[in-house]
């Protein structure tokens, strides 16, 4: 295999794209009855159909050539090996080590990472079992009925999404709540439904310094102390963090702290002790299956050739749509109610990882990086924004995600759901041309004048790309594989865009300014130091507070 330079590979794709722009998906399907077989594959229990993208085998070859030119395989191996690929933070990126089976050798800076990971997992599992079985008692001797995870960003989105996705597997006697927002409405609404005697708070923060989490945790502690004593805190507050000193200063016994490591990025941390709420919900066996599903995808990503590598293909098709065909956003459409938070989760995973404007060495990029990621469950989205997907002026590729078998037993719903999912990708691909619309209107005996007036409104341009990802059923293992698929997609895209996917400096400026404004809001002096808009808004708030 001859690997060309990145610029050669990109030029070859640009030339190819000049031709591909005239292709119609309808024609590609008409010409090749094997298209579905050619552009689909199975890995780690997931099935990906990417045939409804504007591409041929040549396109796939050229895209894999681009990935090779950017040394995606070597970059992937460096990540799995524990090299410090997060250059700006000088850290390894080892979420894959969190799901490696016991006994997988990995030594980083003299520490046996696998032994550390499994030692914490044992503690997480043992604690989860004590709470689930009712052996862990609150300060008045009652069993725990409610768990509140207080955390934000990566310390919230993953556990909340996964607990919702796997609710069919959850212990029904344990209610899970997630509080993230510094907006007091969030915590207030949760506390209003809770009894301090039967509530367990999980304070989840890698740094244990995040302003929102610390404020919410402090308020929760004060709420608890109206009922219990400081000595009782140990039965109702546990922490997940890398910062033992801050956990202890907050008043949580470090015996009740579940650690993780600096090589676990927030948005990649669901596999670590940050997944404690999920372990509480689905138990040790379920959590182990979740890790095993992700590990199966890791093995596929490490070993499959690029042309048959699901994360690589998902990533490179995304790059084709973004950098060559010019789409600026992608929509995520899970046809599964339990995945209702999956688009939000991917929004952070993709946009915080690859929403970057400079290369790893700091050079300003000329090409586009991460598209905006958004979406909602089908069929709800069909009655809201799918109009724009079908007939809007932007072409927005869609990832459809569905499970073949449901986790419920209600008759009739699953065929209706899947029919809608498949119909949407067919409609986006085929569209409806002027001849088809005219024939339809003529069949309804409309006058020629009415047909002429209606016709342009009823045309669907079609040729709009989509992927369909099928799961046999949404289970802990298939959810693990699905998340890992997208993590590795993000990795491959970051490798080709040549950005650091593992830092997030873009969230810092607002944090610093908010601190200053917060002190101005509570102080006496009128704000002067900002622009007139910010000064004006602060003054209005001061008058109201
Ligand atoms: C994720 C980000 C970010 C982080 C939160 C919470 O990759 O780093 O979303 O998870 O800011 O941080 P803490 O866990 O430190 O509170």
mmCIF file with all atom_site columns, N, CA and C in Angstrom, residues 291-332:
data_model
loop_
_atom_site.group_PDB
_atom_site.id
_atom_site.type_symbol
_atom_site.label_atom_id
_atom_site.label_alt_id
_atom_site.label_comp_id
_atom_site.label_asym_id
_atom_site.label_entity_id
_atom_site.label_seq_id
_atom_site.pdbx_PDB_ins_code
_atom_site.Cartn_x
_atom_site.Cartn_y
_atom_site.Cartn_z
_atom_site.occupancy
_atom_site.B_iso_or_equiv
_atom_site.pdbx_formal_charge
_atom_site.auth_seq_id
_atom_site.auth_comp_id
_atom_site.auth_asym_id
_atom_site.auth_atom_id
_atom_site.pdbx_PDB_model_num
ATOM 1   N N  . UNK A 1 291 ? -18.989 -2.304 29.724 1.00 0.00 ? 291 UNK A N  1
ATOM 2   C CA . UNK A 1 291 ? -17.551 -2.165 29.441 1.00 0.00 ? 291 UNK A CA 1
ATOM 3   C C  . UNK A 1 291 ? -17.114 -3.151 28.358 1.00 0.00 ? 291 UNK A C  1
ATOM 4   N N  . UNK A 1 292 ? -17.648 -4.374 28.421 1.00 0.00 ? 292 UNK A N  1
ATOM 5   C CA . UNK A 1 292 ? -17.242 -5.400 27.454 1.00 0.00 ? 292 UNK A CA 1
ATOM 6   C C  . UNK A 1 292 ? -17.687 -5.019 26.039 1.00 0.00 ? 292 UNK A C  1
ATOM 7   N N  . UNK A 1 293 ? -18.860 -4.410 25.919 1.00 0.00 ? 293 UNK A N  1
ATOM 8   C CA . UNK A 1 293 ? -19.346 -3.968 24.605 1.00 0.00 ? 293 UNK A CA 1
ATOM 9   C C  . UNK A 1 293 ? -18.408 -2.927 24.011 1.00 0.00 ? 293 UNK A C  1
ATOM 10  N N  . UNK A 1 294 ? -17.975 -1.993 24.850 1.00 0.00 ? 294 UNK A N  1
ATOM 11  C CA . UNK A 1 294 ? -17.043 -0.951 24.377 1.00 0.00 ? 294 UNK A CA 1
ATOM 12  C C  . UNK A 1 294 ? -15.704 -1.577 24.007 1.00 0.00 ? 294 UNK A C  1
ATOM 13  N N  . UNK A 1 295 ? -15.269 -2.536 24.820 1.00 0.00 ? 295 UNK A N  1
ATOM 14  C CA . UNK A 1 295 ? -13.984 -3.183 24.547 1.00 0.00 ? 295 UNK A CA 1
ATOM 15  C C  . UNK A 1 295 ? -14.030 -3.932 23.204 1.00 0.00 ? 295 UNK A C  1
ATOM 16  N N  . UNK A 1 296 ? -15.161 -4.558 22.906 1.00 0.00 ? 296 UNK A N  1
ATOM 17  C CA . UNK A 1 296 ? -15.287 -5.263 21.618 1.00 0.00 ? 296 UNK A CA 1
ATOM 18  C C  . UNK A 1 296 ? -15.108 -4.263 20.465 1.00 0.00 ? 296 UNK A C  1
ATOM 19  N N  . UNK A 1 297 ? -15.669 -3.061 20.618 1.00 0.00 ? 297 UNK A N  1
ATOM 20  C CA . UNK A 1 297 ? -15.488 -2.042 19.571 1.00 0.00 ? 297 UNK A CA 1
ATOM 21  C C  . UNK A 1 297 ? -14.023 -1.573 19.521 1.00 0.00 ? 297 UNK A C  1
ATOM 22  N N  . UNK A 1 298 ? -13.381 -1.473 20.690 1.00 0.00 ? 298 UNK A N  1
ATOM 23  C CA . UNK A 1 298 ? -11.951 -1.101 20.726 1.00 0.00 ? 298 UNK A CA 1
ATOM 24  C C  . UNK A 1 298 ? -11.126 -2.103 19.922 1.00 0.00 ? 298 UNK A C  1
ATOM 25  N N  . UNK A 1 299 ? -11.412 -3.377 20.135 1.00 0.00 ? 299 UNK A N  1
ATOM 26  C CA . UNK A 1 299 ? -10.640 -4.429 19.450 1.00 0.00 ? 299 UNK A CA 1
ATOM 27  C C  . UNK A 1 299 ? -10.849 -4.344 17.942 1.00 0.00 ? 299 UNK A C  1
ATOM 28  N N  . UNK A 1 300 ? -12.096 -4.104 17.544 1.00 0.00 ? 300 UNK A N  1
ATOM 29  C CA . UNK A 1 300 ? -12.390 -3.953 16.118 1.00 0.00 ? 300 UNK A CA 1
ATOM 30  C C  . UNK A 1 300 ? -11.618 -2.746 15.562 1.00 0.00 ? 300 UNK A C  1
ATOM 31  N N  . UNK A 1 301 ? -11.683 -1.628 16.273 1.00 0.00 ? 301 UNK A N  1
ATOM 32  C CA . UNK A 1 301 ? -11.013 -0.397 15.815 1.00 0.00 ? 301 UNK A CA 1
ATOM 33  C C  . UNK A 1 301 ? -9.508  -0.608 15.675 1.00 0.00 ? 301 UNK A C  1
ATOM 34  N N  . UNK A 1 302 ? -8.929  -1.376 16.601 1.00 0.00 ? 302 UNK A N  1
ATOM 35  C CA . UNK A 1 302 ? -7.471  -1.605 16.569 1.00 0.00 ? 302 UNK A CA 1
ATOM 36  C C  . UNK A 1 302 ? -7.044  -2.539 15.461 1.00 0.00 ? 302 UNK A C  1
ATOM 37  N N  . UNK A 1 303 ? -7.920  -3.475 15.109 1.00 0.00 ? 303 UNK A N  1
ATOM 38  C CA . UNK A 1 303 ? -7.467  -4.581 14.266 1.00 0.00 ? 303 UNK A CA 1
ATOM 39  C C  . UNK A 1 303 ? -8.013  -4.600 12.848 1.00 0.00 ? 303 UNK A C  1
ATOM 40  N N  . UNK A 1 304 ? -9.183  -4.014 12.616 1.00 0.00 ? 304 UNK A N  1
ATOM 41  C CA . UNK A 1 304 ? -9.773  -4.139 11.275 1.00 0.00 ? 304 UNK A CA 1
ATOM 42  C C  . UNK A 1 304 ? -9.059  -3.205 10.301 1.00 0.00 ? 304 UNK A C  1
ATOM 43  N N  . UNK A 1 305 ? -8.844  -3.665 9.053  1.00 0.00 ? 305 UNK A N  1
ATOM 44  C CA . UNK A 1 305 ? -8.269  -2.754 8.056  1.00 0.00 ? 305 UNK A CA 1
ATOM 45  C C  . UNK A 1 305 ? -9.176  -1.540 7.863  1.00 0.00 ? 305 UNK A C  1
ATOM 46  N N  . UNK A 1 306 ? -8.580  -0.422 7.469  1.00 0.00 ? 306 UNK A N  1
ATOM 47  C CA . UNK A 1 306 ? -9.342  0.835  7.433  1.00 0.00 ? 306 UNK A CA 1
ATOM 48  C C  . UNK A 1 306 ? -10.627 0.708  6.609  1.00 0.00 ? 306 UNK A C  1
ATOM 49  N N  . UNK A 1 307 ? -10.551 -0.002 5.490  1.00 0.00 ? 307 UNK A N  1
ATOM 50  C CA . UNK A 1 307 ? -11.715 -0.110 4.588  1.00 0.00 ? 307 UNK A CA 1
ATOM 51  C C  . UNK A 1 307 ? -12.854 -0.910 5.203  1.00 0.00 ? 307 UNK A C  1
ATOM 52  N N  . UNK A 1 308 ? -12.552 -1.669 6.260  1.00 0.00 ? 308 UNK A N  1
ATOM 53  C CA . UNK A 1 308 ? -13.613 -2.454 6.923  1.00 0.00 ? 308 UNK A CA 1
ATOM 54  C C  . UNK A 1 308 ? -13.701 -2.097 8.399  1.00 0.00 ? 308 UNK A C  1
ATOM 55  N N  . UNK A 1 309 ? -13.350 -0.871 8.696  1.00 0.00 ? 309 UNK A N  1
ATOM 56  C CA . UNK A 1 309 ? -13.270 -0.443 10.090 1.00 0.00 ? 309 UNK A CA 1
ATOM 57  C C  . UNK A 1 309 ? -14.408 0.541  10.362 1.00 0.00 ? 309 UNK A C  1
ATOM 58  N N  . UNK A 1 310 ? -15.367 0.130  11.185 1.00 0.00 ? 310 UNK A N  1
ATOM 59  C CA . UNK A 1 310 ? -16.591 0.919  11.342 1.00 0.00 ? 310 UNK A CA 1
ATOM 60  C C  . UNK A 1 310 ? -16.338 2.357  11.819 1.00 0.00 ? 310 UNK A C  1
ATOM 61  N N  . UNK A 1 311 ? -15.566 2.566  12.901 1.00 0.00 ? 311 UNK A N  1
ATOM 62  C CA . UNK A 1 311 ? -15.342 3.958  13.307 1.00 0.00 ? 311 UNK A CA 1
ATOM 63  C C  . UNK A 1 311 ? -14.616 4.773  12.228 1.00 0.00 ? 311 UNK A C  1
ATOM 64  N N  . UNK A 1 312 ? -13.676 4.124  11.535 1.00 0.00 ? 312 UNK A N  1
ATOM 65  C CA . UNK A 1 312 ? -12.931 4.839  10.491 1.00 0.00 ? 312 UNK A CA 1
ATOM 66  C C  . UNK A 1 312 ? -13.878 5.240  9.364  1.00 0.00 ? 312 UNK A C  1
ATOM 67  N N  . UNK A 1 313 ? -14.745 4.316  8.951  1.00 0.00 ? 313 UNK A N  1
ATOM 68  C CA . UNK A 1 313 ? -15.668 4.629  7.845  1.00 0.00 ? 313 UNK A CA 1
ATOM 69  C C  . UNK A 1 313 ? -16.653 5.714  8.255  1.00 0.00 ? 313 UNK A C  1
ATOM 70  N N  . UNK A 1 314 ? -17.180 5.609  9.484  1.00 0.00 ? 314 UNK A N  1
ATOM 71  C CA . UNK A 1 314 ? -18.124 6.642  9.953  1.00 0.00 ? 314 UNK A CA 1
ATOM 72  C C  . UNK A 1 314 ? -17.435 8.008  9.963  1.00 0.00 ? 314 UNK A C  1
ATOM 73  N N  . UNK A 1 315 ? -16.191 8.013  10.414 1.00 0.00 ? 315 UNK A N  1
ATOM 74  C CA . UNK A 1 315 ? -15.427 9.268  10.481 1.00 0.00 ? 315 UNK A CA 1
ATOM 75  C C  . UNK A 1 315 ? -15.141 9.816  9.087  1.00 0.00 ? 315 UNK A C  1
ATOM 76  N N  . UNK A 1 316 ? -14.679 8.954  8.198  1.00 0.00 ? 316 UNK A N  1
ATOM 77  C CA . UNK A 1 316 ? -14.237 9.439  6.888  1.00 0.00 ? 316 UNK A CA 1
ATOM 78  C C  . UNK A 1 316 ? -15.423 9.844  6.011  1.00 0.00 ? 316 UNK A C  1
ATOM 79  N N  . UNK A 1 317 ? -16.554 9.155  6.176  1.00 0.00 ? 317 UNK A N  1
ATOM 80  C CA . UNK A 1 317 ? -17.766 9.592  5.471  1.00 0.00 ? 317 UNK A CA 1
ATOM 81  C C  . UNK A 1 317 ? -18.180 10.966 6.001  1.00 0.00 ? 317 UNK A C  1
ATOM 82  N N  . UNK A 1 318 ? -18.011 11.158 7.297  1.00 0.00 ? 318 UNK A N  1
ATOM 83  C CA . UNK A 1 318 ? -18.298 12.470 7.893  1.00 0.00 ? 318 UNK A CA 1
ATOM 84  C C  . UNK A 1 318 ? -17.389 13.550 7.312  1.00 0.00 ? 318 UNK A C  1
ATOM 85  N N  . UNK A 1 319 ? -16.131 13.210 7.115  1.00 0.00 ? 319 UNK A N  1
ATOM 86  C CA . UNK A 1 319 ? -15.175 14.174 6.540  1.00 0.00 ? 319 UNK A CA 1
ATOM 87  C C  . UNK A 1 319 ? -15.530 14.460 5.070  1.00 0.00 ? 319 UNK A C  1
ATOM 88  N N  . UNK A 1 320 ? -15.939 13.444 4.366  1.00 0.00 ? 320 UNK A N  1
ATOM 89  C CA . UNK A 1 320 ? -16.391 13.605 2.967  1.00 0.00 ? 320 UNK A CA 1
ATOM 90  C C  . UNK A 1 320 ? -17.566 14.607 2.914  1.00 0.00 ? 320 UNK A C  1
ATOM 91  N N  . UNK A 1 321 ? -18.549 14.375 3.788  1.00 0.00 ? 321 UNK A N  1
ATOM 92  C CA . UNK A 1 321 ? -19.726 15.257 3.789  1.00 0.00 ? 321 UNK A CA 1
ATOM 93  C C  . UNK A 1 321 ? -19.368 16.671 4.246  1.00 0.00 ? 321 UNK A C  1
ATOM 94  N N  . UNK A 1 322 ? -18.466 16.765 5.213  1.00 0.00 ? 322 UNK A N  1
ATOM 95  C CA . UNK A 1 322 ? -18.131 18.075 5.793  1.00 0.00 ? 322 UNK A CA 1
ATOM 96  C C  . UNK A 1 322 ? -17.169 18.864 4.895  1.00 0.00 ? 322 UNK A C  1
ATOM 97  N N  . UNK A 1 323 ? -16.035 18.253 4.566  1.00 0.00 ? 323 UNK A N  1
ATOM 98  C CA . UNK A 1 323 ? -14.958 19.008 3.909  1.00 0.00 ? 323 UNK A CA 1
ATOM 99  C C  . UNK A 1 323 ? -15.040 19.013 2.391  1.00 0.00 ? 323 UNK A C  1
ATOM 100 N N  . UNK A 1 324 ? -15.763 18.087 1.823  1.00 0.00 ? 324 UNK A N  1
ATOM 101 C CA . UNK A 1 324 ? -15.824 18.022 0.353  1.00 0.00 ? 324 UNK A CA 1
ATOM 102 C C  . UNK A 1 324 ? -17.209 18.389 -0.158 1.00 0.00 ? 324 UNK A C  1
ATOM 103 N N  . UNK A 1 325 ? -18.255 17.830 0.463  1.00 0.00 ? 325 UNK A N  1
ATOM 104 C CA . UNK A 1 325 ? -19.609 18.148 -0.004 1.00 0.00 ? 325 UNK A CA 1
ATOM 105 C C  . UNK A 1 325 ? -20.199 19.351 0.743  1.00 0.00 ? 325 UNK A C  1
ATOM 106 N N  . UNK A 1 326 ? -19.525 19.827 1.775  1.00 0.00 ? 326 UNK A N  1
ATOM 107 C CA . UNK A 1 326 ? -19.849 21.132 2.364  1.00 0.00 ? 326 UNK A CA 1
ATOM 108 C C  . UNK A 1 326 ? -20.981 21.202 3.373  1.00 0.00 ? 326 UNK A C  1
ATOM 109 N N  . UNK A 1 327 ? -21.279 20.112 4.083  1.00 0.00 ? 327 UNK A N  1
ATOM 110 C CA . UNK A 1 327 ? -22.348 20.224 5.099  1.00 0.00 ? 327 UNK A CA 1
ATOM 111 C C  . UNK A 1 327 ? -21.764 20.807 6.386  1.00 0.00 ? 327 UNK A C  1
ATOM 112 N N  . UNK A 1 328 ? -22.564 21.640 7.071  1.00 0.00 ? 328 UNK A N  1
ATOM 113 C CA . UNK A 1 328 ? -22.009 22.293 8.258  1.00 0.00 ? 328 UNK A CA 1
ATOM 114 C C  . UNK A 1 328 ? -22.599 21.766 9.559  1.00 0.00 ? 328 UNK A C  1
ATOM 115 N N  . UNK A 1 329 ? -23.552 20.851 9.458  1.00 0.00 ? 329 UNK A N  1
ATOM 116 C CA . UNK A 1 329 ? -24.018 20.234 10.699 1.00 0.00 ? 329 UNK A CA 1
ATOM 117 C C  . UNK A 1 329 ? -24.449 18.800 10.414 1.00 0.00 ? 329 UNK A C  1
ATOM 118 N N  . UNK A 1 330 ? -24.551 17.998 11.461 1.00 0.00 ? 330 UNK A N  1
ATOM 119 C CA . UNK A 1 330 ? -25.112 16.657 11.300 1.00 0.00 ? 330 UNK A CA 1
ATOM 120 C C  . UNK A 1 330 ? -26.222 16.478 12.336 1.00 0.00 ? 330 UNK A C  1
ATOM 121 N N  . UNK A 1 331 ? -27.206 15.708 11.955 1.00 0.00 ? 331 UNK A N  1
ATOM 122 C CA . UNK A 1 331 ? -28.319 15.485 12.866 1.00 0.00 ? 331 UNK A CA 1
ATOM 123 C C  . UNK A 1 331 ? -28.313 14.023 13.319 1.00 0.00 ? 331 UNK A C  1
ATOM 124 N N  . UNK A 1 332 ? -28.534 13.836 14.602 1.00 0.00 ? 332 UNK A N  1
ATOM 125 C CA . UNK A 1 332 ? -28.547 12.484 15.175 1.00 0.00 ? 332 UNK A CA 1
ATOM 126 C C  . UNK A 1 332 ? -30.002 12.128 15.454 1.00 0.00 ? 332 UNK A C  1
#
